[in-house]
PDB file of C-alpha atoms in Angstrom:
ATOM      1  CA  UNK M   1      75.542  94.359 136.873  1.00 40.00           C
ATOM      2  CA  UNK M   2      77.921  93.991 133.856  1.00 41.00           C
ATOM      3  CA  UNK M   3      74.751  93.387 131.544  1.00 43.00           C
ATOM      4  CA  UNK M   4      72.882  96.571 133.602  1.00 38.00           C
ATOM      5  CA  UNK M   5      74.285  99.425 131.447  1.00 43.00           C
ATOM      6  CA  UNK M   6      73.757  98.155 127.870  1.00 46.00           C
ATOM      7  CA  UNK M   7      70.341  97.418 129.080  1.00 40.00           C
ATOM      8  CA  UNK M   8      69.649 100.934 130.371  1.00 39.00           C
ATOM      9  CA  UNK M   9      72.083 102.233 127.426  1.00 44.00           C
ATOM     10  CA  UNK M  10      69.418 100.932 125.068  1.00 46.00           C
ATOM     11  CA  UNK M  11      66.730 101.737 126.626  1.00 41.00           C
ATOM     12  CA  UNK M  12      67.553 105.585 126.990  1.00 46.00           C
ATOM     13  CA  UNK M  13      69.179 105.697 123.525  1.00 46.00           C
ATOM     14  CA  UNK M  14      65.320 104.332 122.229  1.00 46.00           C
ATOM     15  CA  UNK M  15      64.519 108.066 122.731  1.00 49.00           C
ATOM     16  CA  UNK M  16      67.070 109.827 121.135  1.00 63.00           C
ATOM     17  CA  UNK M  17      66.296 109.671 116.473  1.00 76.00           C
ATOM     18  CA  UNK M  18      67.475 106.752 114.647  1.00 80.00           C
ATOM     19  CA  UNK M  19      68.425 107.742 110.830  1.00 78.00           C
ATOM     20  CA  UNK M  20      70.599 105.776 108.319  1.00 79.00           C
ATOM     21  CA  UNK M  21      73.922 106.639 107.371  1.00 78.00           C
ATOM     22  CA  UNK M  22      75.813 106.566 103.881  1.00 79.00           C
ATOM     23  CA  UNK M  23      76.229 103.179 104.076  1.00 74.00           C
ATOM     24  CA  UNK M  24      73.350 102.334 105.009  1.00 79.00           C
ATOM     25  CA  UNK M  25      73.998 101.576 108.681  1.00 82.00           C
ATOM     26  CA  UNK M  26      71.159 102.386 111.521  1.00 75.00           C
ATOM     27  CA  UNK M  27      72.798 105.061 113.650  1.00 77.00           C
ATOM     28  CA  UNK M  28      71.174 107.027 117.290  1.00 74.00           C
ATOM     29  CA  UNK M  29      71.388 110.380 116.812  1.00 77.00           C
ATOM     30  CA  UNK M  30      70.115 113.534 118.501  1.00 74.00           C
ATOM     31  CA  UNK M  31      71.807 113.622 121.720  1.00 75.00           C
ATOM     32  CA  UNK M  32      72.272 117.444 121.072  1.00 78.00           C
ATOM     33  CA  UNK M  33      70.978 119.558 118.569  1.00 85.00           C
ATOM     34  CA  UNK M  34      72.828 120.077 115.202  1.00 85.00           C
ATOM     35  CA  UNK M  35      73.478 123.696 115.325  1.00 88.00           C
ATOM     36  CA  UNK M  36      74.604 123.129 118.871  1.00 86.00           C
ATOM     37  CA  UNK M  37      77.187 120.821 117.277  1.00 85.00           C
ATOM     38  CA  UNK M  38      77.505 122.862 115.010  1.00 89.00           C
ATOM     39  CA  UNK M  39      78.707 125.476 117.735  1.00 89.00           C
ATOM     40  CA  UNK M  40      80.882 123.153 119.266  1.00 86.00           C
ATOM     41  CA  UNK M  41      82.747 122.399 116.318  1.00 89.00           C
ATOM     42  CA  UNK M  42      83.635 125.711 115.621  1.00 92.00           C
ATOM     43  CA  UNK M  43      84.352 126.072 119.375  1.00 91.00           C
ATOM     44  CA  UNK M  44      86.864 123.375 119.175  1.00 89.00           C
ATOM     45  CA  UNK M  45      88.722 124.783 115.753  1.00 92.00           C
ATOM     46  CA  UNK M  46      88.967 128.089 117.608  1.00 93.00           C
ATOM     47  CA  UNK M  47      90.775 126.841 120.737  1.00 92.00           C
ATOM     48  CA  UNK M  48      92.864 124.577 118.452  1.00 93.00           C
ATOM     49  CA  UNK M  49      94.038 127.508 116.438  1.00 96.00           C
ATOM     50  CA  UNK M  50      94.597 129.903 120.209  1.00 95.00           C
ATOM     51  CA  UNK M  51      96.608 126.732 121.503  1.00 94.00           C
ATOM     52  CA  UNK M  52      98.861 125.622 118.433  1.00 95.00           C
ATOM     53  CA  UNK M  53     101.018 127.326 116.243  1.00 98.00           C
ATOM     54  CA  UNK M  54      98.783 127.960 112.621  1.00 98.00           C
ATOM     55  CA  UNK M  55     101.737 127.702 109.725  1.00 98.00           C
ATOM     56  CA  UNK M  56     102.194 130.708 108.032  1.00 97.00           C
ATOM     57  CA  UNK M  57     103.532 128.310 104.621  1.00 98.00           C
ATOM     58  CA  UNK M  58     101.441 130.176 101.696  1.00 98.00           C
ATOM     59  CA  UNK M  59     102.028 128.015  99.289  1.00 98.00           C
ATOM     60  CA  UNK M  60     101.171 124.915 101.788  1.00 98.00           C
ATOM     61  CA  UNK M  61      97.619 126.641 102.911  1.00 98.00           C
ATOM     62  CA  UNK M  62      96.950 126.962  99.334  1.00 98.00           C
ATOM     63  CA  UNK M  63      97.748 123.380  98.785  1.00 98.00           C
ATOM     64  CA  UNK M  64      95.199 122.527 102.014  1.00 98.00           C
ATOM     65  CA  UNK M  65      92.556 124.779 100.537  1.00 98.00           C
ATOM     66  CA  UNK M  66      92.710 123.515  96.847  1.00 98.00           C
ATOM     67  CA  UNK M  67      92.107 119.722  98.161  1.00 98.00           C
ATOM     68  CA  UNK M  68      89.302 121.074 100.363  1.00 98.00           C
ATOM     69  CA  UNK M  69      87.648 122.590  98.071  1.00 97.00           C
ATOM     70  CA  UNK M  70      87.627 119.909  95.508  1.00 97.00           C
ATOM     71  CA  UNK M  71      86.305 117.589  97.931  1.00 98.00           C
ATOM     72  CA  UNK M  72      83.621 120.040  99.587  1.00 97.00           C
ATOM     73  CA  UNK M  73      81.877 120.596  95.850  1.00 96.00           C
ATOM     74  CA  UNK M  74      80.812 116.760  96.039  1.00 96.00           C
ATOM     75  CA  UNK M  75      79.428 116.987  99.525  1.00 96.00           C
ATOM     76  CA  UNK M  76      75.537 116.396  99.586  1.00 90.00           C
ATOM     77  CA  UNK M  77      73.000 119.216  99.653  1.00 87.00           C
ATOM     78  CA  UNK M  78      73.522 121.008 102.841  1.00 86.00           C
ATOM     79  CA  UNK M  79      77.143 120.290 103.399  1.00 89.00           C
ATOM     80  CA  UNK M  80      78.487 122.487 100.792  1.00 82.00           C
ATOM     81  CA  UNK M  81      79.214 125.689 102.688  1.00 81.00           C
ATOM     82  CA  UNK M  82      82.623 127.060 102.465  1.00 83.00           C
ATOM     83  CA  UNK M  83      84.645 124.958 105.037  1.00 95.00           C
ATOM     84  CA  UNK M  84      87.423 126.465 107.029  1.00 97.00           C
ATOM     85  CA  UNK M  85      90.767 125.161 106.634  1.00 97.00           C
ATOM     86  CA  UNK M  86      94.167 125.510 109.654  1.00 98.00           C
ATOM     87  CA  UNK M  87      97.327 124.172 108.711  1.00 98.00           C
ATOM     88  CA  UNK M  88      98.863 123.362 112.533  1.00 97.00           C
ATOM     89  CA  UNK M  89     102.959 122.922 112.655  1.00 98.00           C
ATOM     90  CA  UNK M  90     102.944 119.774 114.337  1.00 95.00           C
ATOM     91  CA  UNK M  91     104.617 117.070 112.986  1.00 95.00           C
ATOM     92  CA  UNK M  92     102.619 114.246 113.853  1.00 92.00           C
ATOM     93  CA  UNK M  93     100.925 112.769 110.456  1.00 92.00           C
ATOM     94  CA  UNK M  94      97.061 113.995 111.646  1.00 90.00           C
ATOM     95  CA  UNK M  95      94.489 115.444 110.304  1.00 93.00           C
ATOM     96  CA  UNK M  96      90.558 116.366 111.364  1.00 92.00           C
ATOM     97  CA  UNK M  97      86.978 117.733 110.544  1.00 93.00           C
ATOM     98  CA  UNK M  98      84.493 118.954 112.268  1.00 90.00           C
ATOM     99  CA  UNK M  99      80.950 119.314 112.765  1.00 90.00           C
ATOM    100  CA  UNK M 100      80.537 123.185 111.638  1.00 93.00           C
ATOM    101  CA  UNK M 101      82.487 122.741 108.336  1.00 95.00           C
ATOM    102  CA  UNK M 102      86.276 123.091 109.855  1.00 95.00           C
ATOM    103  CA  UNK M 103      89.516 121.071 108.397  1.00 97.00           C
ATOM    104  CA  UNK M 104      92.539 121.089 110.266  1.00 96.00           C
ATOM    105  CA  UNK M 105      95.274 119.684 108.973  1.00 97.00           C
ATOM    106  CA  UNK M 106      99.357 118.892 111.029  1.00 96.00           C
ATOM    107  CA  UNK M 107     101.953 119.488 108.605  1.00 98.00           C
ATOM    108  CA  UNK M 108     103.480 115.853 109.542  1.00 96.00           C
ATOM    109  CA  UNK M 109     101.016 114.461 107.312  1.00 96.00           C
ATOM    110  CA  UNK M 110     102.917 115.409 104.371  1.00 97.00           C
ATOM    111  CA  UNK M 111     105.622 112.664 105.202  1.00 95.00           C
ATOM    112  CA  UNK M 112     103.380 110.592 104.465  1.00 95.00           C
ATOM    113  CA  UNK M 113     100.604 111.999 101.754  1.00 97.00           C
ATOM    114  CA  UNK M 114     103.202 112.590  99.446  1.00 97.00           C
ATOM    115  CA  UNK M 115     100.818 113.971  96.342  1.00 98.00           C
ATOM    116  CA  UNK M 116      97.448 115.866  95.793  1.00 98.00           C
ATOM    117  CA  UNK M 117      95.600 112.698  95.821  1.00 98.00           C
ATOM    118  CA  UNK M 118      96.927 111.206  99.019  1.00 98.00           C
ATOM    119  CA  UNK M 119      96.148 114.190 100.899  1.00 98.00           C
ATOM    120  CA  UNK M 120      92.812 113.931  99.460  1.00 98.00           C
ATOM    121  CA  UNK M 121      92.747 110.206 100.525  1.00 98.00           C
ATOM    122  CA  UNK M 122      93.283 112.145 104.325  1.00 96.00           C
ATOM    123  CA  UNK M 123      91.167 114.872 104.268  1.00 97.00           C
ATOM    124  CA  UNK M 124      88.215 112.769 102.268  1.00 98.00           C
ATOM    125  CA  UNK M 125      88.325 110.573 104.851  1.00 95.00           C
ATOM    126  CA  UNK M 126      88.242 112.958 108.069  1.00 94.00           C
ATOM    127  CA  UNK M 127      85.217 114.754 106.087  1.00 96.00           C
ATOM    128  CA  UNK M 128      83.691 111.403 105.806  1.00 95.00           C
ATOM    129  CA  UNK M 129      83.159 111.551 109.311  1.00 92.00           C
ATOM    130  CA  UNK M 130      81.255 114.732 109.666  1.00 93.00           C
ATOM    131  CA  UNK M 131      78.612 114.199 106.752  1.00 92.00           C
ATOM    132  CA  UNK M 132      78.381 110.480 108.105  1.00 90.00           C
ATOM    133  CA  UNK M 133      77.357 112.170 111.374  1.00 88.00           C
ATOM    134  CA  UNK M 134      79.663 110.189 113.129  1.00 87.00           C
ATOM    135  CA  UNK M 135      79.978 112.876 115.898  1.00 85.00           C
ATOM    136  CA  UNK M 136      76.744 112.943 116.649  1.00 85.00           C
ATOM    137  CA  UNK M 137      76.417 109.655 117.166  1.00 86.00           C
ATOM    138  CA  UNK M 138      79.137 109.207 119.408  1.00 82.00           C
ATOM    139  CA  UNK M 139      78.112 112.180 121.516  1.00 80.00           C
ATOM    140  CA  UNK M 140      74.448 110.424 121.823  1.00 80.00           C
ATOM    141  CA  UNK M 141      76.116 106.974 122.586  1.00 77.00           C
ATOM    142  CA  UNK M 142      78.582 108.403 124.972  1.00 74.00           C
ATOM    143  CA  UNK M 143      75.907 110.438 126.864  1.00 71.00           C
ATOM    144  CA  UNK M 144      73.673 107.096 126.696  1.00 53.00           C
ATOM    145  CA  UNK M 145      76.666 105.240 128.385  1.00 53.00           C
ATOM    146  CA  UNK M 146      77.373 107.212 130.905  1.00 52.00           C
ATOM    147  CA  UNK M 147      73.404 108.200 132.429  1.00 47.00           C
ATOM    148  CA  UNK M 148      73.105 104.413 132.351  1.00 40.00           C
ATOM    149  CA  UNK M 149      75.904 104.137 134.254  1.00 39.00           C
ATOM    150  CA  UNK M 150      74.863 106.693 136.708  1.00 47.00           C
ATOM    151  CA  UNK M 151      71.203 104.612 136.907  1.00 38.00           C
ATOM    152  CA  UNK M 152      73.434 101.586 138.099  1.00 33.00           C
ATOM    153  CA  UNK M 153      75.589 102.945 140.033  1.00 38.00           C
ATOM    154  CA  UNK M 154      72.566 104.302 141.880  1.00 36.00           C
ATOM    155  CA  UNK M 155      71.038 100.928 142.024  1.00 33.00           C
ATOM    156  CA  UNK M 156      73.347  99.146 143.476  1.00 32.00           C
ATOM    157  CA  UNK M 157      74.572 101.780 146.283  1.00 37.00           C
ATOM    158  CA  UNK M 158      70.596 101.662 147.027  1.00 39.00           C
ATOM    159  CA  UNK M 159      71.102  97.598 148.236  1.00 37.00           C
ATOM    160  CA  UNK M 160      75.289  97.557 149.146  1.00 35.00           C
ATOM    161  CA  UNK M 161      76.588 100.741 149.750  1.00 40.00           C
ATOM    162  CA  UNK M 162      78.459 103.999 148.341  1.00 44.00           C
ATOM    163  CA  UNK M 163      81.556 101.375 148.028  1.00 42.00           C
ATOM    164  CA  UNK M 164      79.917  98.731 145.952  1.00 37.00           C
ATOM    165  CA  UNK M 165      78.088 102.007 143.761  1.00 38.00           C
ATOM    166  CA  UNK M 166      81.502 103.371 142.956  1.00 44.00           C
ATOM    167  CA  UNK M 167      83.393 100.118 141.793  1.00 37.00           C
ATOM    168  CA  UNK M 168      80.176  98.786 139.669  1.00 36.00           C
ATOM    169  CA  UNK M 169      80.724 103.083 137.940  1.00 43.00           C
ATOM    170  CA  UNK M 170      84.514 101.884 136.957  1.00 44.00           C
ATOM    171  CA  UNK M 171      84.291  98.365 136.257  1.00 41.00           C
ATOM    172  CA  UNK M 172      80.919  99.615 134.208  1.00 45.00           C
ATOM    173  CA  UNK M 173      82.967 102.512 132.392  1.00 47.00           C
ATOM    174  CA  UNK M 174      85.875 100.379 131.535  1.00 43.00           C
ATOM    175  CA  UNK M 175      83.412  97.445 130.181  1.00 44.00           C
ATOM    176  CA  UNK M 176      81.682 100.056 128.166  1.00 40.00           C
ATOM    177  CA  UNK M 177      84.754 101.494 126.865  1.00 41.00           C
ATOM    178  CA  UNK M 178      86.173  98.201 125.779  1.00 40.00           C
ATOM    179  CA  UNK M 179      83.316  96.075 124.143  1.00 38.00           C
ATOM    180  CA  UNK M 180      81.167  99.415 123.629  1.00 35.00           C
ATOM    181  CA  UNK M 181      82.131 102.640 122.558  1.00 40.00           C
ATOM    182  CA  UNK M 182      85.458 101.186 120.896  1.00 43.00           C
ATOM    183  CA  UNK M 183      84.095  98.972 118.553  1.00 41.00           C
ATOM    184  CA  UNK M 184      81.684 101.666 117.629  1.00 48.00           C
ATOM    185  CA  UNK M 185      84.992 103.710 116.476  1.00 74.00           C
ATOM    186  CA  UNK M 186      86.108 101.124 114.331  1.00 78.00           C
ATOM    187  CA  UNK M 187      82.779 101.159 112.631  1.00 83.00           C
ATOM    188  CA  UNK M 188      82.973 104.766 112.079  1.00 86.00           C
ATOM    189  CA  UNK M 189      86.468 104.285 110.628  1.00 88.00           C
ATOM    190  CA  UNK M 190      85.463 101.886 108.351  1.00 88.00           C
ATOM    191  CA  UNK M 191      82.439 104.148 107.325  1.00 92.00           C
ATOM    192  CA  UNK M 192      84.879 107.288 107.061  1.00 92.00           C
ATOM    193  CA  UNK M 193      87.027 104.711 104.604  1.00 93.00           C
ATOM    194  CA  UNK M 194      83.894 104.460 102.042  1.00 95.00           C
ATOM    195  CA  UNK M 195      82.446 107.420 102.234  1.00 96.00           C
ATOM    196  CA  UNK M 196      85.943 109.383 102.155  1.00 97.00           C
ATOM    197  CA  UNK M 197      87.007 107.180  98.977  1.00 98.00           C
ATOM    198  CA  UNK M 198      83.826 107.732  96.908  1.00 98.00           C
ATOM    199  CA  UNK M 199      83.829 111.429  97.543  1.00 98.00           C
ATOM    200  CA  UNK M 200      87.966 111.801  96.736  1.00 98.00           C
ATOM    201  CA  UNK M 201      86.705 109.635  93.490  1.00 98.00           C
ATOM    202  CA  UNK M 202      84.065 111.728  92.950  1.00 98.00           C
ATOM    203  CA  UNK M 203      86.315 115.345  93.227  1.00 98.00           C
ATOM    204  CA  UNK M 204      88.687 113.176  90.320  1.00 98.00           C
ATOM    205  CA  UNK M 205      91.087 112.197  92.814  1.00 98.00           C
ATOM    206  CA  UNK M 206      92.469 108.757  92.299  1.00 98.00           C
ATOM    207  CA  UNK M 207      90.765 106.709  94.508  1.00 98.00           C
ATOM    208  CA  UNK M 208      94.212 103.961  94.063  1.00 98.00           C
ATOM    209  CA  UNK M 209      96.314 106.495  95.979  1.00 98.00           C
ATOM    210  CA  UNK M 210      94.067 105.714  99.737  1.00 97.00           C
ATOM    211  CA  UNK M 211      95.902 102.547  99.258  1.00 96.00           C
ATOM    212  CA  UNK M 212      99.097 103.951  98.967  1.00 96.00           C
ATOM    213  CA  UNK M 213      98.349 106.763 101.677  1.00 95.00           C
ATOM    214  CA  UNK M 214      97.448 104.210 104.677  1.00 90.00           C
ATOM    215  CA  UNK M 215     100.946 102.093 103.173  1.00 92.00           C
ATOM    216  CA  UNK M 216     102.727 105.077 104.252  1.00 93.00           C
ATOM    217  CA  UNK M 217     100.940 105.470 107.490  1.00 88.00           C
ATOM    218  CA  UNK M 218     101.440 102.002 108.295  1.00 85.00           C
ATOM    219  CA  UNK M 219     105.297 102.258 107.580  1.00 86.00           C
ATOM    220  CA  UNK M 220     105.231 105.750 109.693  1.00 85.00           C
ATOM    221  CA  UNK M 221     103.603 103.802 112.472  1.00 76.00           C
ATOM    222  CA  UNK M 222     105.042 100.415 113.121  1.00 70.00           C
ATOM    223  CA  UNK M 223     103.910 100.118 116.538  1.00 66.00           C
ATOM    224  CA  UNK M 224     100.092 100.248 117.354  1.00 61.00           C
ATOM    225  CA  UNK M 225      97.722  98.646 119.717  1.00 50.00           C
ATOM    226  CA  UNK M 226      96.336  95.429 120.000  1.00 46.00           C
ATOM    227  CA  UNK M 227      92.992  95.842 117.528  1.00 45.00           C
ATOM    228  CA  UNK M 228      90.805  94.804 120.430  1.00 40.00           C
ATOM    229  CA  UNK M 229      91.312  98.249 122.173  1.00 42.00           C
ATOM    230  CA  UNK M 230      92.217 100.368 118.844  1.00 54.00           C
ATOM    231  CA  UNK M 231      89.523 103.130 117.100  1.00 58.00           C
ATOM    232  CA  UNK M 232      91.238 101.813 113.758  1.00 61.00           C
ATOM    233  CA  UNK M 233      90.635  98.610 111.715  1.00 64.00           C
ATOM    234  CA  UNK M 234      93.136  95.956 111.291  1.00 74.00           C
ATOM    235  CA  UNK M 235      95.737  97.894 108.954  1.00 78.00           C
ATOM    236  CA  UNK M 236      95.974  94.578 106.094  1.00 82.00           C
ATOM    237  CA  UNK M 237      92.255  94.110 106.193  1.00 84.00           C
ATOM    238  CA  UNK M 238      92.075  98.033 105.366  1.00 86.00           C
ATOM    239  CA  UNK M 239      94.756  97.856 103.120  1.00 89.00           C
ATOM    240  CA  UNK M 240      92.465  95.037 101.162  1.00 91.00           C
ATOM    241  CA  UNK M 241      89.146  96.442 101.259  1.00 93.00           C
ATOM    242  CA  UNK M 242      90.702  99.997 100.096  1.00 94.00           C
ATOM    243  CA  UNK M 243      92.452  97.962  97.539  1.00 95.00           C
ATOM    244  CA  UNK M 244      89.084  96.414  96.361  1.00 96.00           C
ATOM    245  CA  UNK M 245      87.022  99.424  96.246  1.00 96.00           C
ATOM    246  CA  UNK M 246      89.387 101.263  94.466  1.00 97.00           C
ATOM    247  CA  UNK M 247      89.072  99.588  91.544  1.00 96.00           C
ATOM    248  CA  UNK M 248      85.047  99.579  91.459  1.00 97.00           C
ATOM    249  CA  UNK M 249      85.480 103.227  92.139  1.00 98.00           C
ATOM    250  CA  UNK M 250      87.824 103.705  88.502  1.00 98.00           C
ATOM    251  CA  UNK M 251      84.733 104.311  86.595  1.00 98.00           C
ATOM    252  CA  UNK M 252      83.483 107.519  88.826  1.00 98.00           C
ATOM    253  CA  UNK M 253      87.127 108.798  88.933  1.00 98.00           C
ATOM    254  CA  UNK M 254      87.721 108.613  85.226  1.00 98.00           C
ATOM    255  CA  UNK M 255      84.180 109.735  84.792  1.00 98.00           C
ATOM    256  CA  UNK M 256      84.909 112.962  86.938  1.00 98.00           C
ATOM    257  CA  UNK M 257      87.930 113.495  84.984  1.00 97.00           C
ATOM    258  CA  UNK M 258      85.724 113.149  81.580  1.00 97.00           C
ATOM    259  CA  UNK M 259      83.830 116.018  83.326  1.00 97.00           C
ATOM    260  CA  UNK M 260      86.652 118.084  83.685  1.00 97.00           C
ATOM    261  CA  UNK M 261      87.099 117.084  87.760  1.00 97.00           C
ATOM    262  CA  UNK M 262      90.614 117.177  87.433  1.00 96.00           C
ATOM    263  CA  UNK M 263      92.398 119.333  90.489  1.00 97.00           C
ATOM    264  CA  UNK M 264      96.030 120.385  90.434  1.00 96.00           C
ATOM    265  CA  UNK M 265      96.789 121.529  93.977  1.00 97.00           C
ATOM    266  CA  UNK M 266     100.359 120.146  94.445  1.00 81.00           C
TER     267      UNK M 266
END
């Protein structure tokens, strides 16, 4: 039954689009329509905002909405759209975007993006995620998951019982969430790493400075889960490929600059 719900996973995610992503990665899509996500994204930033304290810190907002903006002008066609910034008091080094054109941003992340262009290493990065349409995708896979898991469940409590049908439902979810939906993440964070580098590049940010950025966040964090069961890459084999794409990125950074792409925001 453990091979069931991939099967029927696949098979229902066959309907949903298939597009390519900025890397050039096959992605389902579709699961919900885009202004509905859209709406859900700005549903989100709203209740985040009602639930957590926004900082009042002018000269810190201003410092958000510089970076944003610098990195929003390089967006693709459609994505350009003012986005809305929050700066949260909440010392944990996070930061987020959403589908909707929304940036929040926890003023614990400036422990450890200690200049303009290692908050723009953060915030390039979360944006990376919404333009890669990496929420979509994981609503469509995560919706996939769980009506195949409901077909199984049904299946087998058809031939052994309501028992059997609710133990196949959590060994299912757990197997889904380990070699399924997890590894997916990592994917996505690996995506969010290129895309969010060539756009911070692109906005004449340094593109060196990610390096230094997930340095800090690695000293900030010593502890972290096994990789197996993380959403994040291995933190060395980030550390090198950020390294390495750094310095093929130079040329658009120093091009950008030539252009007159050069923010001051901190």
């Amino acid at each position: 039954m453990r091979a069931l719900a991939p099967v029927l996973t696949a098979a229902l995610l066959a309907g949903c689009a298939t597009t390519t992503s900025p890397t050039g990665r096959t992605q389902y899509v579709g699961a919900i329509p885009p202004a509905q996500l859209d709406q859900m994204g700005e549903q989100a930033f709203a209740e985040a905002k009602a639930k957590n304290t926004v900082s009042t810190d002018a000269a810190r907002n201003a410092y958000v909405r510089c970076v944003v903006d610098a990195i929003t002008r390089e967006l693709p066609a459609g994505w350009q759209a003012r986005w809305d910034t929050a700066l949260f008091v909440n010392d944990e080094p996070n930061a987020f975007a959403l589908p909707g054109g929304k940036v929040g941003v926890h003023t614990g992340i400036f422990k450890v993006a200690r200049n303009q262009d290692q908050l723009a290493a953060v915030i390039a990065h979360e944006i990376g995620h919404v333009i890669s349409r990496h929420h979509d995708e994981r609503i469509t896979r995560q919706l996939g998951t769980q009506t195949a898991l409901g077909i199984a469940s049904m299946i087998v409590g058809a031939k052994y019982g309501e028992g059997a049908a609710r133990t196949t439902s959590q060994l299912g979810g757990l197997t889904a969430q380990a070699a399924f939906l997890l590894p997916k993440s990592r994917e996505q964070e690996s995506e969010a790493d290129v895309v969010g580098q060539q756009l911070m590049a692109r906005a004449g940010f340094d593109p060196r400075q990610a390096v230094n950025l997930w340095q800090n966040m690695i000293e900030a964090s010593p502890g972290r889960p096994p990789e197996w069961l993380s959403t994040h890459p291995d933190p060395q084999s980030r550390l090198r490929e950020l390294g390495a794409r750094a310095e093929g990125l130079l040329p658009v950074w120093q091009q950008a600059r030539g252009a007159g792409r050069a923010p001051r925001c901190g």
